[in-house]
JSON list of C-alpha atoms in Angstrom, two decimals:
[
{"chain": "A", "resi": 1261, "resn": "VAL", "atom": "CA", "xyz": [2.21, 21.36, 12.75]},
{"chain": "A", "resi": 1262, "resn": "VAL", "atom": "CA", "xyz": [4.34, 24.45, 13.24]},
{"chain": "A", "resi": 1263, "resn": "ALA", "atom": "CA", "xyz": [5.42, 27.16, 10.83]},
{"chain": "A", "resi": 1264, "resn": "SER", "atom": "CA", "xyz": [7.73, 30.08, 11.31]},
{"chain": "A", "resi": 1265, "resn": "ASP", "atom": "CA", "xyz": [7.77, 33.41, 9.53]},
{"chain": "A", "resi": 1266, "resn": "GLY", "atom": "CA", "xyz": [10.64, 35.69, 10.38]},
{"chain": "A", "resi": 1267, "resn": "GLY", "atom": "CA", "xyz": [10.88, 34.68, 14.02]},
{"chain": "A", "resi": 1268, "resn": "GLN", "atom": "CA", "xyz": [7.15, 34.86, 14.73]},
{"chain": "A", "resi": 1269, "resn": "THR", "atom": "CA", "xyz": [5.53, 31.49, 15.24]},
{"chain": "A", "resi": 1270, "resn": "THR", "atom": "CA", "xyz": [2.36, 30.90, 13.28]},
{"chain": "A", "resi": 1271, "resn": "PRO", "atom": "CA", "xyz": [-0.51, 29.48, 15.35]},
{"chain": "A", "resi": 1272, "resn": "SER", "atom": "CA", "xyz": [-0.43, 25.71, 15.18]},
{"chain": "A", "resi": 1273, "resn": "ILE", "atom": "CA", "xyz": [-2.47, 22.65, 16.09]},
{"chain": "A", "resi": 1274, "resn": "PRO", "atom": "CA", "xyz": [-1.34, 19.08, 16.79]},
{"chain": "A", "resi": 1275, "resn": "ALA", "atom": "CA", "xyz": [-0.63, 17.07, 13.60]},
{"chain": "A", "resi": 1276, "resn": "LYS", "atom": "CA", "xyz": [-3.26, 14.48, 14.57]},
{"chain": "A", "resi": 1277, "resn": "ASP", "atom": "CA", "xyz": [-5.95, 17.20, 14.67]},
{"chain": "A", "resi": 1278, "resn": "ALA", "atom": "CA", "xyz": [-4.68, 18.80, 11.45]},
{"chain": "A", "resi": 1279, "resn": "ILE", "atom": "CA", "xyz": [-5.12, 15.59, 9.43]},
{"chain": "A", "resi": 1280, "resn": "GLU", "atom": "CA", "xyz": [-8.24, 14.30, 11.19]},
{"chain": "A", "resi": 1281, "resn": "ASN", "atom": "CA", "xyz": [-10.54, 15.06, 8.21]},
{"chain": "A", "resi": 1282, "resn": "CYS", "atom": "CA", "xyz": [-8.04, 14.19, 5.45]},
{"chain": "A", "resi": 1283, "resn": "ASP", "atom": "CA", "xyz": [-8.88, 11.34, 3.07]},
{"chain": "A", "resi": 1284, "resn": "SER", "atom": "CA", "xyz": [-5.41, 11.63, 1.55]},
{"chain": "A", "resi": 1285, "resn": "LEU", "atom": "CA", "xyz": [-2.29, 13.53, 2.50]},
{"chain": "A", "resi": 1286, "resn": "ASN", "atom": "CA", "xyz": [0.44, 14.91, 0.24]},
{"chain": "A", "resi": 1287, "resn": "VAL", "atom": "CA", "xyz": [3.71, 15.67, 2.00]},
{"chain": "A", "resi": 1288, "resn": "VAL", "atom": "CA", "xyz": [6.33, 17.96, 0.45]},
{"chain": "A", "resi": 1289, "resn": "LEU", "atom": "CA", "xyz": [9.82, 17.44, 1.82]},
{"chain": "A", "resi": 1290, "resn": "THR", "atom": "CA", "xyz": [12.22, 20.33, 1.41]},
{"chain": "A", "resi": 1291, "resn": "SER", "atom": "CA", "xyz": [15.21, 21.90, 3.03]},
{"chain": "A", "resi": 1292, "resn": "ASN", "atom": "CA", "xyz": [16.48, 25.42, 3.13]},
{"chain": "A", "resi": 1293, "resn": "PRO", "atom": "CA", "xyz": [20.28, 25.36, 3.05]},
{"chain": "A", "resi": 1294, "resn": "GLY", "atom": "CA", "xyz": [21.64, 28.86, 3.26]},
{"chain": "A", "resi": 1295, "resn": "ASN", "atom": "CA", "xyz": [18.56, 30.13, 5.12]},
{"chain": "A", "resi": 1296, "resn": "THR", "atom": "CA", "xyz": [17.10, 31.96, 2.12]},
{"chain": "A", "resi": 1297, "resn": "ALA", "atom": "CA", "xyz": [13.60, 33.44, 2.27]},
{"chain": "A", "resi": 1298, "resn": "GLN", "atom": "CA", "xyz": [11.80, 30.33, 1.02]},
{"chain": "A", "resi": 1299, "resn": "CYS", "atom": "CA", "xyz": [8.07, 30.26, 0.28]},
{"chain": "A", "resi": 1300, "resn": "MET", "atom": "CA", "xyz": [5.68, 27.39, -0.45]},
{"chain": "A", "resi": 1301, "resn": "VAL", "atom": "CA", "xyz": [2.52, 27.73, -2.56]},
{"chain": "A", "resi": 1302, "resn": "ILE", "atom": "CA", "xyz": [-0.28, 25.18, -2.73]},
{"chain": "A", "resi": 1303, "resn": "MET", "atom": "CA", "xyz": [-2.90, 25.77, -5.40]},
{"chain": "A", "resi": 1304, "resn": "LYS", "atom": "CA", "xyz": [-5.70, 23.80, -7.02]},
{"chain": "A", "resi": 1305, "resn": "HIS", "atom": "CA", "xyz": [-4.62, 22.13, -10.26]},
{"chain": "A", "resi": 1306, "resn": "TYR", "atom": "CA", "xyz": [-4.48, 18.67, -11.82]},
{"chain": "A", "resi": 1307, "resn": "GLU", "atom": "CA", "xyz": [-2.64, 16.12, -9.71]},
{"chain": "A", "resi": 1308, "resn": "SER", "atom": "CA", "xyz": [0.94, 15.80, -10.96]},
{"chain": "A", "resi": 1309, "resn": "TYR", "atom": "CA", "xyz": [3.23, 15.42, -7.92]},
{"chain": "A", "resi": 1310, "resn": "GLN", "atom": "CA", "xyz": [5.68, 17.76, -9.61]},
{"chain": "A", "resi": 1311, "resn": "ILE", "atom": "CA", "xyz": [7.21, 20.71, -7.83]},
{"chain": "A", "resi": 1312, "resn": "ALA", "atom": "CA", "xyz": [7.87, 23.79, -9.94]},
{"chain": "A", "resi": 1313, "resn": "ARG", "atom": "CA", "xyz": [10.78, 25.82, -8.57]},
{"chain": "A", "resi": 1314, "resn": "TYR", "atom": "CA", "xyz": [11.15, 29.55, -9.10]},
{"chain": "A", "resi": 1315, "resn": "MET", "atom": "CA", "xyz": [14.11, 31.72, -8.10]},
{"chain": "A", "resi": 1316, "resn": "ARG", "atom": "CA", "xyz": [15.08, 35.34, -8.38]},
{"chain": "A", "resi": 1317, "resn": "THR", "atom": "CA", "xyz": [17.72, 35.10, -11.10]},
{"chain": "A", "resi": 1318, "resn": "GLY", "atom": "CA", "xyz": [18.57, 36.92, -14.29]},
{"chain": "A", "resi": 1319, "resn": "ILE", "atom": "CA", "xyz": [17.38, 35.75, -17.71]},
{"chain": "A", "resi": 1320, "resn": "GLU", "atom": "CA", "xyz": [20.53, 33.61, -17.91]},
{"chain": "A", "resi": 1321, "resn": "PRO", "atom": "CA", "xyz": [20.40, 32.28, -14.35]},
{"chain": "A", "resi": 1322, "resn": "SER", "atom": "CA", "xyz": [23.88, 32.07, -12.87]},
{"chain": "A", "resi": 1323, "resn": "ARG", "atom": "CA", "xyz": [23.30, 33.46, -9.41]},
{"chain": "A", "resi": 1324, "resn": "LEU", "atom": "CA", "xyz": [20.59, 34.58, -7.01]},
{"chain": "A", "resi": 1325, "resn": "ILE", "atom": "CA", "xyz": [19.69, 38.25, -7.57]},
{"chain": "A", "resi": 1326, "resn": "PRO", "atom": "CA", "xyz": [17.40, 39.74, -4.89]},
{"chain": "A", "resi": 1327, "resn": "GLY", "atom": "CA", "xyz": [14.81, 42.05, -6.46]},
{"chain": "A", "resi": 1328, "resn": "GLU", "atom": "CA", "xyz": [14.72, 40.21, -9.81]},
{"chain": "A", "resi": 1329, "resn": "GLU", "atom": "CA", "xyz": [11.51, 38.64, -11.04]},
{"chain": "A", "resi": 1330, "resn": "LEU", "atom": "CA", "xyz": [10.91, 35.03, -10.03]},
{"chain": "A", "resi": 1331, "resn": "ARG", "atom": "CA", "xyz": [11.82, 32.71, -12.92]},
{"chain": "A", "resi": 1332, "resn": "LEU", "atom": "CA", "xyz": [11.15, 29.01, -13.41]},
{"chain": "A", "resi": 1333, "resn": "VAL", "atom": "CA", "xyz": [14.41, 27.08, -12.87]},
{"chain": "A", "resi": 1334, "resn": "SER", "atom": "CA", "xyz": [15.42, 23.44, -13.06]},
{"chain": "A", "resi": 1335, "resn": "ARG", "atom": "CA", "xyz": [15.71, 21.15, -10.05]},
{"chain": "A", "resi": 1336, "resn": "GLY", "atom": "CA", "xyz": [19.48, 21.33, -10.43]},
{"chain": "A", "resi": 1337, "resn": "ARG", "atom": "CA", "xyz": [19.60, 24.98, -9.46]},
{"chain": "A", "resi": 1338, "resn": "ALA", "atom": "CA", "xyz": [21.45, 25.40, -6.16]},
{"chain": "A", "resi": 1339, "resn": "THR", "atom": "CA", "xyz": [20.31, 27.76, -3.42]},
{"chain": "A", "resi": 1340, "resn": "ASN", "atom": "CA", "xyz": [22.81, 30.38, -4.59]},
{"chain": "A", "resi": 1341, "resn": "GLY", "atom": "CA", "xyz": [21.27, 30.30, -8.09]},
{"chain": "A", "resi": 1342, "resn": "ARG", "atom": "CA", "xyz": [24.10, 28.37, -9.75]},
{"chain": "A", "resi": 1343, "resn": "ASN", "atom": "CA", "xyz": [23.41, 25.29, -11.85]},
{"chain": "A", "resi": 1344, "resn": "SER", "atom": "CA", "xyz": [24.65, 22.13, -10.14]},
{"chain": "A", "resi": 1345, "resn": "LEU", "atom": "CA", "xyz": [23.72, 19.86, -13.07]},
{"chain": "A", "resi": 1346, "resn": "HIS", "atom": "CA", "xyz": [26.07, 20.13, -16.01]},
{"chain": "A", "resi": 1347, "resn": "PRO", "atom": "CA", "xyz": [25.55, 18.71, -19.51]},
{"chain": "A", "resi": 1348, "resn": "PRO", "atom": "CA", "xyz": [27.50, 15.54, -20.31]},
{"chain": "A", "resi": 1349, "resn": "LYS", "atom": "CA", "xyz": [30.94, 15.84, -21.88]},
{"chain": "A", "resi": 1350, "resn": "THR", "atom": "CA", "xyz": [31.40, 14.84, -25.53]},
{"chain": "A", "resi": 1351, "resn": "LYS", "atom": "CA", "xyz": [33.38, 11.72, -24.59]},
{"chain": "A", "resi": 1352, "resn": "ASP", "atom": "CA", "xyz": [30.49, 10.55, -22.38]},
{"chain": "A", "resi": 1353, "resn": "ILE", "atom": "CA", "xyz": [27.93, 11.20, -25.13]},
{"chain": "A", "resi": 1354, "resn": "LEU", "atom": "CA", "xyz": [30.03, 9.22, -27.62]},
{"chain": "A", "resi": 1355, "resn": "SER", "atom": "CA", "xyz": [30.45, 6.38, -25.13]},
{"chain": "A", "resi": 1356, "resn": "ASN", "atom": "CA", "xyz": [26.66, 6.23, -24.64]},
{"chain": "A", "resi": 1357, "resn": "PHE", "atom": "CA", "xyz": [26.11, 6.22, -28.41]},
{"chain": "A", "resi": 1358, "resn": "GLU", "atom": "CA", "xyz": [28.57, 3.34, -28.70]},
{"chain": "A", "resi": 1359, "resn": "ASP", "atom": "CA", "xyz": [26.67, 1.38, -26.04]},
{"chain": "A", "resi": 1360, "resn": "LEU", "atom": "CA", "xyz": [23.35, 2.14, -27.75]},
{"chain": "A", "resi": 1361, "resn": "SER", "atom": "CA", "xyz": [24.61, 1.11, -31.19]},
{"chain": "A", "resi": 1362, "resn": "ASN", "atom": "CA", "xyz": [25.97, -2.14, -29.69]},
{"chain": "A", "resi": 1363, "resn": "TYR", "atom": "CA", "xyz": [22.53, -2.78, -28.17]},
{"chain": "A", "resi": 1364, "resn": "ILE", "atom": "CA", "xyz": [20.75, -2.10, -31.47]},
{"chain": "A", "resi": 1365, "resn": "LYS", "atom": "CA", "xyz": [23.23, -4.21, -33.44]},
{"chain": "A", "resi": 1366, "resn": "HIS", "atom": "CA", "xyz": [22.62, -7.29, -31.23]},
{"chain": "A", "resi": 1367, "resn": "PHE", "atom": "CA", "xyz": [18.92, -6.74, -30.48]},
{"chain": "A", "resi": 1368, "resn": "ASP", "atom": "CA", "xyz": [17.57, -9.48, -32.79]},
{"chain": "A", "resi": 1369, "resn": "ASP", "atom": "CA", "xyz": [20.10, -12.02, -31.48]},
{"chain": "A", "resi": 1370, "resn": "VAL", "atom": "CA", "xyz": [19.20, -11.24, -27.86]},
{"chain": "A", "resi": 1371, "resn": "VAL", "atom": "CA", "xyz": [15.47, -11.48, -28.57]},
{"chain": "A", "resi": 1372, "resn": "ALA", "atom": "CA", "xyz": [15.99, -14.86, -30.27]},
{"chain": "A", "resi": 1373, "resn": "GLU", "atom": "CA", "xyz": [17.96, -16.07, -27.23]},
{"chain": "A", "resi": 1374, "resn": "LEU", "atom": "CA", "xyz": [15.47, -14.76, -24.66]},
{"chain": "A", "resi": 1375, "resn": "LYS", "atom": "CA", "xyz": [12.21, -15.75, -26.39]},
{"chain": "A", "resi": 1376, "resn": "PRO", "atom": "CA", "xyz": [12.36, -19.49, -25.50]},
{"chain": "A", "resi": 1377, "resn": "ILE", "atom": "CA", "xyz": [13.34, -18.66, -21.92]},
{"chain": "A", "resi": 1378, "resn": "LEU", "atom": "CA", "xyz": [10.43, -16.22, -21.55]},
{"chain": "A", "resi": 1379, "resn": "GLU", "atom": "CA", "xyz": [8.00, -18.72, -23.05]},
{"chain": "A", "resi": 1380, "resn": "ARG", "atom": "CA", "xyz": [9.18, -21.33, -20.53]},
{"chain": "A", "resi": 1381, "resn": "VAL", "atom": "CA", "xyz": [8.82, -19.11, -17.44]},
{"chain": "A", "resi": 1382, "resn": "ALA", "atom": "CA", "xyz": [5.71, -17.11, -18.37]},
{"chain": "A", "resi": 1383, "resn": "ASP", "atom": "CA", "xyz": [2.53, -17.71, -16.37]},
{"chain": "A", "resi": 1384, "resn": "GLU", "atom": "CA", "xyz": [-0.79, -18.75, -17.95]},
{"chain": "A", "resi": 1385, "resn": "ASN", "atom": "CA", "xyz": [-1.42, -15.11, -19.00]},
{"chain": "A", "resi": 1386, "resn": "GLY", "atom": "CA", "xyz": [1.98, -14.81, -20.66]},
{"chain": "A", "resi": 1387, "resn": "SER", "atom": "CA", "xyz": [3.25, -12.51, -17.88]},
{"chain": "A", "resi": 1388, "resn": "VAL", "atom": "CA", "xyz": [6.85, -12.45, -16.70]},
{"chain": "A", "resi": 1389, "resn": "ILE", "atom": "CA", "xyz": [8.28, -10.32, -13.90]},
{"chain": "A", "resi": 1390, "resn": "VAL", "atom": "CA", "xyz": [11.83, -9.22, -14.63]},
{"chain": "A", "resi": 1391, "resn": "LEU", "atom": "CA", "xyz": [14.05, -7.65, -11.99]},
{"chain": "A", "resi": 1392, "resn": "THR", "atom": "CA", "xyz": [17.18, -5.73, -12.84]},
{"chain": "A", "resi": 1393, "resn": "CYS", "atom": "CA", "xyz": [20.08, -5.20, -10.52]},
{"chain": "A", "resi": 1394, "resn": "ASN", "atom": "CA", "xyz": [23.22, -3.14, -10.73]},
{"chain": "A", "resi": 1395, "resn": "LYS", "atom": "CA", "xyz": [26.57, -4.57, -9.71]},
{"chain": "A", "resi": 1396, "resn": "GLY", "atom": "CA", "xyz": [26.51, -2.76, -6.37]},
{"chain": "A", "resi": 1397, "resn": "GLN", "atom": "CA", "xyz": [23.34, -4.62, -5.35]},
{"chain": "A", "resi": 1398, "resn": "SER", "atom": "CA", "xyz": [24.31, -8.02, -6.82]},
{"chain": "A", "resi": 1399, "resn": "GLU", "atom": "CA", "xyz": [25.20, -9.52, -3.42]},
{"chain": "A", "resi": 1400, "resn": "LEU", "atom": "CA", "xyz": [21.72, -8.71, -2.12]},
{"chain": "A", "resi": 1401, "resn": "LEU", "atom": "CA", "xyz": [20.17, -10.31, -5.22]},
{"chain": "A", "resi": 1402, "resn": "MET", "atom": "CA", "xyz": [22.24, -13.47, -4.73]},
{"chain": "A", "resi": 1403, "resn": "ASN", "atom": "CA", "xyz": [21.24, -13.52, -1.06]},
{"chain": "A", "resi": 1404, "resn": "PHE", "atom": "CA", "xyz": [17.57, -13.31, -2.11]},
{"chain": "A", "resi": 1405, "resn": "ALA", "atom": "CA", "xyz": [18.00, -16.15, -4.64]},
{"chain": "A", "resi": 1406, "resn": "CYS", "atom": "CA", "xyz": [19.76, -18.41, -2.13]},
{"chain": "A", "resi": 1407, "resn": "SER", "atom": "CA", "xyz": [17.16, -17.65, 0.53]},
{"chain": "A", "resi": 1408, "resn": "ALA", "atom": "CA", "xyz": [14.30, -18.42, -1.90]},
{"chain": "A", "resi": 1409, "resn": "ARG", "atom": "CA", "xyz": [15.92, -21.74, -2.91]},
{"chain": "A", "resi": 1410, "resn": "ALA", "atom": "CA", "xyz": [16.47, -22.68, 0.74]},
{"chain": "A", "resi": 1411, "resn": "ARG", "atom": "CA", "xyz": [12.76, -22.15, 1.39]},
{"chain": "A", "resi": 1412, "resn": "GLY", "atom": "CA", "xyz": [11.68, -24.23, -1.60]},
{"chain": "A", "resi": 1413, "resn": "LEU", "atom": "CA", "xyz": [10.56, -21.27, -3.68]},
{"chain": "A", "resi": 1414, "resn": "GLU", "atom": "CA", "xyz": [12.27, -22.44, -6.87]},
{"chain": "A", "resi": 1415, "resn": "ASP", "atom": "CA", "xyz": [9.31, -21.39, -9.03]},
{"chain": "A", "resi": 1416, "resn": "VAL", "atom": "CA", "xyz": [9.95, -17.68, -8.34]},
{"chain": "A", "resi": 1417, "resn": "LEU", "atom": "CA", "xyz": [13.48, -18.05, -9.70]},
{"chain": "A", "resi": 1418, "resn": "LYS", "atom": "CA", "xyz": [12.68, -19.58, -13.10]}
]
């Protein structure tokens, strides 16, 4: 465990000794591109695993302004203070609405088609595990299915 503050090394102890009395360990991974003066605060609060990020920006954050008050910013705020996450374009919003309306329009038909399949594959408690896969991972899914069949695990592929 080593920390550095402006070129002076903070006294440290081996990681094994530092965690010897820990029943649990939370690790925060971060980077500091641009070598800004970055600080980390750990304080007692409810457990949320969320990291609140503050930066010295104006009320309408568009850039880093040394000397300004620290303000809560989104995770998409770049080191220089600029927003790297932009709202979707109108055409993308309309496309998503079209997909959603298509889903809603066919929902009852899909449920009617899936219900007998789910009843057939459900366990004694009525539980079914469903995996989803995007097209980019489809070859891995097919490899898994073929491997399971080759090992006689047909029941996991109902």
